Short mmCIF file of C-alpha atoms and ligand atoms in Angstrom, two decimals:
data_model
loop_
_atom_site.label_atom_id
_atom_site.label_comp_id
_atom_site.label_asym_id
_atom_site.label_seq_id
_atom_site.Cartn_x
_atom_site.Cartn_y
_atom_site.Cartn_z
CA UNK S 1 3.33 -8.22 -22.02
CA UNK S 2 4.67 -4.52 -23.38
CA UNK S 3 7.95 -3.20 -22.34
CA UNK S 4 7.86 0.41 -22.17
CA UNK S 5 10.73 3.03 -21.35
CA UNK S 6 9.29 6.15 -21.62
CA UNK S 7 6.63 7.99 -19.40
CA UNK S 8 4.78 9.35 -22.47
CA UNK S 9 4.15 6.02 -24.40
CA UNK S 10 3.20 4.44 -20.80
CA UNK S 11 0.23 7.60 -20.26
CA UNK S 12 -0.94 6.68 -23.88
CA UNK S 13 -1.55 3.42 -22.96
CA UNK S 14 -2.57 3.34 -19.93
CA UNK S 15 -5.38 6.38 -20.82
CA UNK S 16 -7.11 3.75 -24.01
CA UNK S 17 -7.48 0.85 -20.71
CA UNK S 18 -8.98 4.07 -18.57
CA UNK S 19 -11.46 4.95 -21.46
CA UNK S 20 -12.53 1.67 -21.71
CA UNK S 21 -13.24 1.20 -17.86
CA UNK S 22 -10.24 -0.59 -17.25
CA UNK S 23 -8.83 -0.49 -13.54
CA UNK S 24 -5.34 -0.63 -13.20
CA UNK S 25 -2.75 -2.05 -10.16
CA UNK S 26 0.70 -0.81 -10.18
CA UNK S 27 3.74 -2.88 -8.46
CA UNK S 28 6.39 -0.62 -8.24
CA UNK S 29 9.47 -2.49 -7.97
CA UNK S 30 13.63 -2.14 -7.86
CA UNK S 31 13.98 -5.18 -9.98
CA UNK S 32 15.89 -8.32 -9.14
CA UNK S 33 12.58 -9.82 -8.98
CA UNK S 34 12.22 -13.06 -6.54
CA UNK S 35 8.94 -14.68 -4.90
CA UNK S 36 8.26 -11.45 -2.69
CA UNK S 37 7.63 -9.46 -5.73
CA UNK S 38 5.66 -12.30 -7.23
CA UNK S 39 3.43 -12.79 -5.11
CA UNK S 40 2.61 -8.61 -5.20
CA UNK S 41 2.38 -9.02 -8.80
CA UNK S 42 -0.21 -12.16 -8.51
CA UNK S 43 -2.30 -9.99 -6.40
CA UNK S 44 -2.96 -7.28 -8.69
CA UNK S 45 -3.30 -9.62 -11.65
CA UNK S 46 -6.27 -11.36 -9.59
CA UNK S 47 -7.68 -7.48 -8.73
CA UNK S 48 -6.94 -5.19 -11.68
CA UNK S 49 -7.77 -5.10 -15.36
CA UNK S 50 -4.35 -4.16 -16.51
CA UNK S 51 -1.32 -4.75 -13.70
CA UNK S 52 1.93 -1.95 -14.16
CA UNK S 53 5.40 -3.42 -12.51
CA UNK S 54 8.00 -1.08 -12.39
CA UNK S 55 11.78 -1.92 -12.72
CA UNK S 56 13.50 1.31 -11.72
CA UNK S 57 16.82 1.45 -9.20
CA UNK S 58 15.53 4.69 -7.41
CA UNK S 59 19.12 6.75 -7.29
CA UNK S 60 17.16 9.54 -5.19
CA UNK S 61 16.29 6.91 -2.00
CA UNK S 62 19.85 5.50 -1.40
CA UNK S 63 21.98 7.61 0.85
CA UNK S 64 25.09 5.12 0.27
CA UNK S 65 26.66 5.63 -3.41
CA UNK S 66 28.16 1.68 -3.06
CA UNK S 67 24.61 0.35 -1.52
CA UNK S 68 23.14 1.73 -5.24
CA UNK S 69 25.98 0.73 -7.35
CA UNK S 70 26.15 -2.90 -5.87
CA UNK S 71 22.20 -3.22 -6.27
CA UNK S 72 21.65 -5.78 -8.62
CA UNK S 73 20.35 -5.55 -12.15
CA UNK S 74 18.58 -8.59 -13.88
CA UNK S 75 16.13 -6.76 -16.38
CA UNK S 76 15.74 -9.64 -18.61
CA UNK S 77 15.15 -12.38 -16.03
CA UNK S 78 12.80 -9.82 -14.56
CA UNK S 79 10.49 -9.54 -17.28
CA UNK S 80 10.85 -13.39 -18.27
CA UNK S 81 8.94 -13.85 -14.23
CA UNK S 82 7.03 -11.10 -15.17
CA UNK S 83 5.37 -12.34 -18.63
CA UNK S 84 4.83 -15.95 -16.86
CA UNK S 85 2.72 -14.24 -13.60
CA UNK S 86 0.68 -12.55 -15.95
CA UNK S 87 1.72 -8.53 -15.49
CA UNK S 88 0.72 -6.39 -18.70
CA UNK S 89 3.10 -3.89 -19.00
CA UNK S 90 6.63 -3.34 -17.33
CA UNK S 91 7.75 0.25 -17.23
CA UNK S 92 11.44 0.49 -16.76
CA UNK S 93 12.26 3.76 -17.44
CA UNK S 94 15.77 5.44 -17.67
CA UNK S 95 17.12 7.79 -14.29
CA UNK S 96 17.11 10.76 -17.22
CA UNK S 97 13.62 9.91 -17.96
CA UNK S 98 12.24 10.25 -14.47
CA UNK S 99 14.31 12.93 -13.11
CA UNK S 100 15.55 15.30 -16.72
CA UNK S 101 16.38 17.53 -13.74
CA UNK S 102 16.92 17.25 -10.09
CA UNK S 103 13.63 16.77 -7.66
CA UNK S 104 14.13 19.11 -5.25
CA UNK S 105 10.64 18.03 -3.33
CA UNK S 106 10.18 17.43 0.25
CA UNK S 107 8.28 15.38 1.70
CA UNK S 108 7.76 14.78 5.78
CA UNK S 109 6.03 12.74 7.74
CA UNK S 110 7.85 12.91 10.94
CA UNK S 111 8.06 10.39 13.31
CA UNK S 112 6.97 7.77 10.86
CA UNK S 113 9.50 8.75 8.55
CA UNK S 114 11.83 10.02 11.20
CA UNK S 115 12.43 6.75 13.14
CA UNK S 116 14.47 3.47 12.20
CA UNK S 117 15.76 3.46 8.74
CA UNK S 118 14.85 7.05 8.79
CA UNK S 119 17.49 7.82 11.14
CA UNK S 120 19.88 5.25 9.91
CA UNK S 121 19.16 5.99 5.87
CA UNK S 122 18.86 9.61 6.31
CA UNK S 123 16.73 11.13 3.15
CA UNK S 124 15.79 7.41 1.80
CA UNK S 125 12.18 7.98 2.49
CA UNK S 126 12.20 11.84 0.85
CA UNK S 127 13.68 9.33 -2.18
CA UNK S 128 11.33 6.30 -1.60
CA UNK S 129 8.23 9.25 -1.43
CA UNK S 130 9.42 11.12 -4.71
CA UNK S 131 9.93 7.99 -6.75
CA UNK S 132 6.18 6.64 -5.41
CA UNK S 133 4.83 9.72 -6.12
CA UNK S 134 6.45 10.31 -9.70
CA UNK S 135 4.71 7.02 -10.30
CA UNK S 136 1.79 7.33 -8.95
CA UNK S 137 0.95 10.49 -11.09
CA UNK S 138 2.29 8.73 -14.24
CA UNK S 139 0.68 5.73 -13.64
CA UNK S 140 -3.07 7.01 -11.79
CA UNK S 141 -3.66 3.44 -10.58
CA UNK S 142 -6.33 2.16 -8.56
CA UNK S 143 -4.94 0.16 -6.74
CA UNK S 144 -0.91 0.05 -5.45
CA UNK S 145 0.74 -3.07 -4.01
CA UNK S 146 3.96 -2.81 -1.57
CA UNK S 147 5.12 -5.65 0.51
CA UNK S 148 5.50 -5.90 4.26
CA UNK S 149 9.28 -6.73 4.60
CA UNK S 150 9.87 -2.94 4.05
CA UNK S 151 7.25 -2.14 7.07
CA UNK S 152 8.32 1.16 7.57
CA UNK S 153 8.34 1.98 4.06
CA UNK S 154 3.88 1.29 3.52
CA UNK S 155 3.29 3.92 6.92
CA UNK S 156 5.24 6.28 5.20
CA UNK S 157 3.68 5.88 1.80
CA UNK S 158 0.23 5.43 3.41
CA UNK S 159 1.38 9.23 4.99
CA UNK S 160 2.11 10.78 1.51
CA UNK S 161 -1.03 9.14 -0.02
CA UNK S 162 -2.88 10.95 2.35
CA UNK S 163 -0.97 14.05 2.31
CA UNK S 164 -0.85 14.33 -1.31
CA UNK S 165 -4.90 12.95 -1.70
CA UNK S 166 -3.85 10.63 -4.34
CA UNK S 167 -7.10 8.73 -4.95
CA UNK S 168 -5.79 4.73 -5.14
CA UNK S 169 -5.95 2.23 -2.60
CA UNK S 170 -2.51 0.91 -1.02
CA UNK S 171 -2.18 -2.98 -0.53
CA UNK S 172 0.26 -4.13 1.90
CA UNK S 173 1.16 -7.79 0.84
CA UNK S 174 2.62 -10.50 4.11
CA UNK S 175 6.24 -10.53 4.09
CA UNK S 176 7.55 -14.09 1.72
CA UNK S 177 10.01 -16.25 3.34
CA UNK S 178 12.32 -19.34 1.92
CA UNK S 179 11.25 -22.56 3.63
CA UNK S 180 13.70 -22.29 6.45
CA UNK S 181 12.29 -18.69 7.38
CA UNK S 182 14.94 -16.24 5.50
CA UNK S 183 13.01 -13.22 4.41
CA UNK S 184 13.19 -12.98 0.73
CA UNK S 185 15.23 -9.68 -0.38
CA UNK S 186 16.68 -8.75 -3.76
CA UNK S 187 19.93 -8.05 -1.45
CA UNK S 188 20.23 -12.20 -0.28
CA UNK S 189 21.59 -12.41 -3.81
CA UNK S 190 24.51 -10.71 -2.31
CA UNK S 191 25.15 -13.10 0.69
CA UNK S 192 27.43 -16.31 0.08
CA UNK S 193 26.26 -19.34 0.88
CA UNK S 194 28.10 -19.28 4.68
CA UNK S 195 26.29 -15.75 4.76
CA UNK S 196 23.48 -16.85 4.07
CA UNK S 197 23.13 -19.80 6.91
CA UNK S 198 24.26 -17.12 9.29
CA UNK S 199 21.31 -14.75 8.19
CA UNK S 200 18.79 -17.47 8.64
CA UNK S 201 19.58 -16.74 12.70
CA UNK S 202 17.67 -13.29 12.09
CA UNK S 203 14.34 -14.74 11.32
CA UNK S 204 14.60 -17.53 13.38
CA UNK S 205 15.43 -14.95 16.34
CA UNK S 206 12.31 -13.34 15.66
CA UNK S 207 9.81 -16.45 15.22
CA UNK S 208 11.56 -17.38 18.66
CA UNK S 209 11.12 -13.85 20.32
CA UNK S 210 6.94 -14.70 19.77
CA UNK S 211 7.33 -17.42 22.65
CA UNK S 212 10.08 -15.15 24.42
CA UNK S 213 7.60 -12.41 24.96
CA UNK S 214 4.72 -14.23 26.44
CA UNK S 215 6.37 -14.31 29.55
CA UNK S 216 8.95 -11.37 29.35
CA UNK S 217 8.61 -7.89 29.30
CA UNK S 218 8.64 -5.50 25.86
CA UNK S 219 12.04 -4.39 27.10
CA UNK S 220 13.39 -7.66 27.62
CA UNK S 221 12.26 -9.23 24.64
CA UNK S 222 13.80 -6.20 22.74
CA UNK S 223 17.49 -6.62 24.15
CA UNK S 224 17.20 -10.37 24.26
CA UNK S 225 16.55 -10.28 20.35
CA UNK S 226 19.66 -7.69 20.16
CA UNK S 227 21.73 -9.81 22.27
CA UNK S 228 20.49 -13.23 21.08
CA UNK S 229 21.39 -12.00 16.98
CA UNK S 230 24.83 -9.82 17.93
CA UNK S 231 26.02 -12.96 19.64
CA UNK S 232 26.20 -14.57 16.17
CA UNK S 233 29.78 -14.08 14.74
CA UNK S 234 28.99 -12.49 11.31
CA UNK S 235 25.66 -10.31 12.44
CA UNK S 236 25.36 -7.01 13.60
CA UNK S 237 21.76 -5.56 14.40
CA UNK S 238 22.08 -1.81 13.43
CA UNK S 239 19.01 -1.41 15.46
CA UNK S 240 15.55 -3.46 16.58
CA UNK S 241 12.73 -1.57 18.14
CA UNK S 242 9.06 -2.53 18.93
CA UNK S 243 6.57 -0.61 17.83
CA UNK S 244 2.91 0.74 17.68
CA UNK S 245 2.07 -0.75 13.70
CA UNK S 246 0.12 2.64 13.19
CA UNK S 247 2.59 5.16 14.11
CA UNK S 248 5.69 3.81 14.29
CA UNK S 249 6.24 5.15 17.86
CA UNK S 250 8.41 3.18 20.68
CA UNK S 251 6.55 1.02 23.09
CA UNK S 252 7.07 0.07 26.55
CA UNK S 253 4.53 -1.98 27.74
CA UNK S 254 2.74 -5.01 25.39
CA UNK S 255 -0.65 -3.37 27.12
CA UNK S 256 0.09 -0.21 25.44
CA UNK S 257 -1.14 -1.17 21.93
CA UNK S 258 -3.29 -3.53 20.16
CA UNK S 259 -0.74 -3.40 17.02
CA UNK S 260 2.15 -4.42 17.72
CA UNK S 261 5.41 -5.01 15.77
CA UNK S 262 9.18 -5.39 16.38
CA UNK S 263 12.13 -4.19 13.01
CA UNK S 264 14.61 -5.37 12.78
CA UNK S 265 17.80 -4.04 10.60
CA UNK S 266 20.72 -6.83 10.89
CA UNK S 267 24.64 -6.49 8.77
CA UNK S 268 25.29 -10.04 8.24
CA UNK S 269 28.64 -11.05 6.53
CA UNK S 270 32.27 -8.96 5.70
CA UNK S 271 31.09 -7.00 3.59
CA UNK S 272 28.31 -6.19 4.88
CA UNK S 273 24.93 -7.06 3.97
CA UNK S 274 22.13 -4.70 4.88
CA UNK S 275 18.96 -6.90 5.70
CA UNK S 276 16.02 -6.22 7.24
CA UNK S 277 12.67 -8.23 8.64
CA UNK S 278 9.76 -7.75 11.04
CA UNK S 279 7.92 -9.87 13.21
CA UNK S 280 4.15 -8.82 14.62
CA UNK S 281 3.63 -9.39 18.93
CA UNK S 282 0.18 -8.63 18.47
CA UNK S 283 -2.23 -7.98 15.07
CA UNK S 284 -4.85 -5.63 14.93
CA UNK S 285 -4.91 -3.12 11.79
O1 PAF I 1 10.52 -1.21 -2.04
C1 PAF I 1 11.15 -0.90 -3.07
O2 PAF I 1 11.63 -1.75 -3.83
C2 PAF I 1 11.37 0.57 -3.39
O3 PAF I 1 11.57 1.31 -2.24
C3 PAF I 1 10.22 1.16 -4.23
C4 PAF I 1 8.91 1.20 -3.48
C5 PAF I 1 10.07 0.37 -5.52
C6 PAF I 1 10.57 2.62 -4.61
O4 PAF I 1 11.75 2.68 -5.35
#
């Protein structure tokens, strides 16, 4: 496995795989790599010729200056996971290396990008879309693997894909959960142990709101998750909707798609925490 830093040595290498008919999957990642990204990272090691990760803390997507100085780091323990699952090459550039000045592109794909952690996060998904796309062009995969806990985050990419006419296939990848149901997330390395028994009432809230909803209406399943998870002392949902899997929109009625999926976005602990999960009511893609 090759650890590259710089855009220019990672086009040279990647163009010698091209001209030999090589196909390449790219994982783009934040680092602080747990079983999530793994199991991306498997994927495209089973599908591609030559699999890219990315390690890059994307200053552009985070609208809180704390959220991106408290993300953790772990570069070395990264690539150790890395070289084990069998990924080629790691690019893990510098912030001066992808952005030597300012992007000052826009990208909108409103309501998908408008909605949720759109509103809450204003300008994370212009970030999230200018760091994909910055990649993408460096990278020309043909195949690009993102994983389902950030739900929101593949409609919008799927958007700009299309928008932009980038020729690769995007592969969501099922959320991965610890045994008792928590959502893996680079940020659980930030909950405490207490924390992190009280965040295991998220998920749990979810799996339950499945049996909820068979004989309650979208509404009520909605506020009973909301009530249900704000009831636990040390949790705060910042918001949970239901929605069509497609376009993001609000639902009222379980009749009124075949794809349906509730997101969740939860504070857990004093400090807090920003998690988020997903549960799907009803799977059709
Ligand atoms: O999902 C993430 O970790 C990030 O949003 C991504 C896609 C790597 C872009 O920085």
């Amino acid at each position: 496995m090759e650890i590259v830093h710089t855009i220019k040595e990672l086009k040279t290498k990647l163009q010698v795989q091209r001209e030999k008919g090589k196909t390449i999957g790219l994982v783009p990642t934040m680092g602080a790599l747990h079983a999530g990204h793994a199991s991306l990272v498997k994927r495209s090691v089973n599908e591609n010729d030559v699999t890219v990760v990315s390690v890059f803390v994307n200053p552009t997507q985070f609208n809180d200056k704390k959220d991106l100085e408290k993300y953790p780091r772990t570069l070395e323990a990264d690539c150790e996971l890395l070289e084990r699952i069998g990924a080629n090459i790691v690019f893990a550039p510098s912030v001066s290396e992808v952005y030597p000045e300012p992007d000052t592109r826009v990208f909108s794909y409103p309501p998908t990008d408008e909605v949720m952690e759109g509103r809450f996060r204003p300008g994370h998904f212009n970030g999230v879309c200018q760091i994909v796309s910055k990649l993408f062009m460096i990278v020309e995969p043909n195949k690009a693997y993102f994983g389902e806990k950030d739900f929101q985050q593949i409609a919008v990419i799927k958007a700009m894909v299309a928008d932009q006419k980038y020729p690769l296939e995007i592969c969501p990848c099922p959320i991965v959960r610890e045994t008792d149901g928590l959502a893996l997330s680079s940020r659980n390395t930030l909950l405490s142990e207490a924390e992190r028994k009280i965040a295991l009432n998220i998920s749990k809230t979810l799996f339950e709101s499945l049996e909820y909803a068979k004989t309650h209406t979208l509404t009520e399943t909605k506020y009973w998750v909301i009530n249900t998870i704000n009831a636990i002392e040390g949790l705060e949902v910042q918001y949970y909707e239901i929605v069509d899997g497609k376009s993001l929109s609000s639902l009222n009625d379980w009749r009124d798609s075949d794809y349906i999926v509730g997101c969740i976005t939860v504070f857990c602990g004093s400090i807090p925490v920003r998690l988020i999960d997903n549960i799907k009511y009803k799977e059709s893609k």
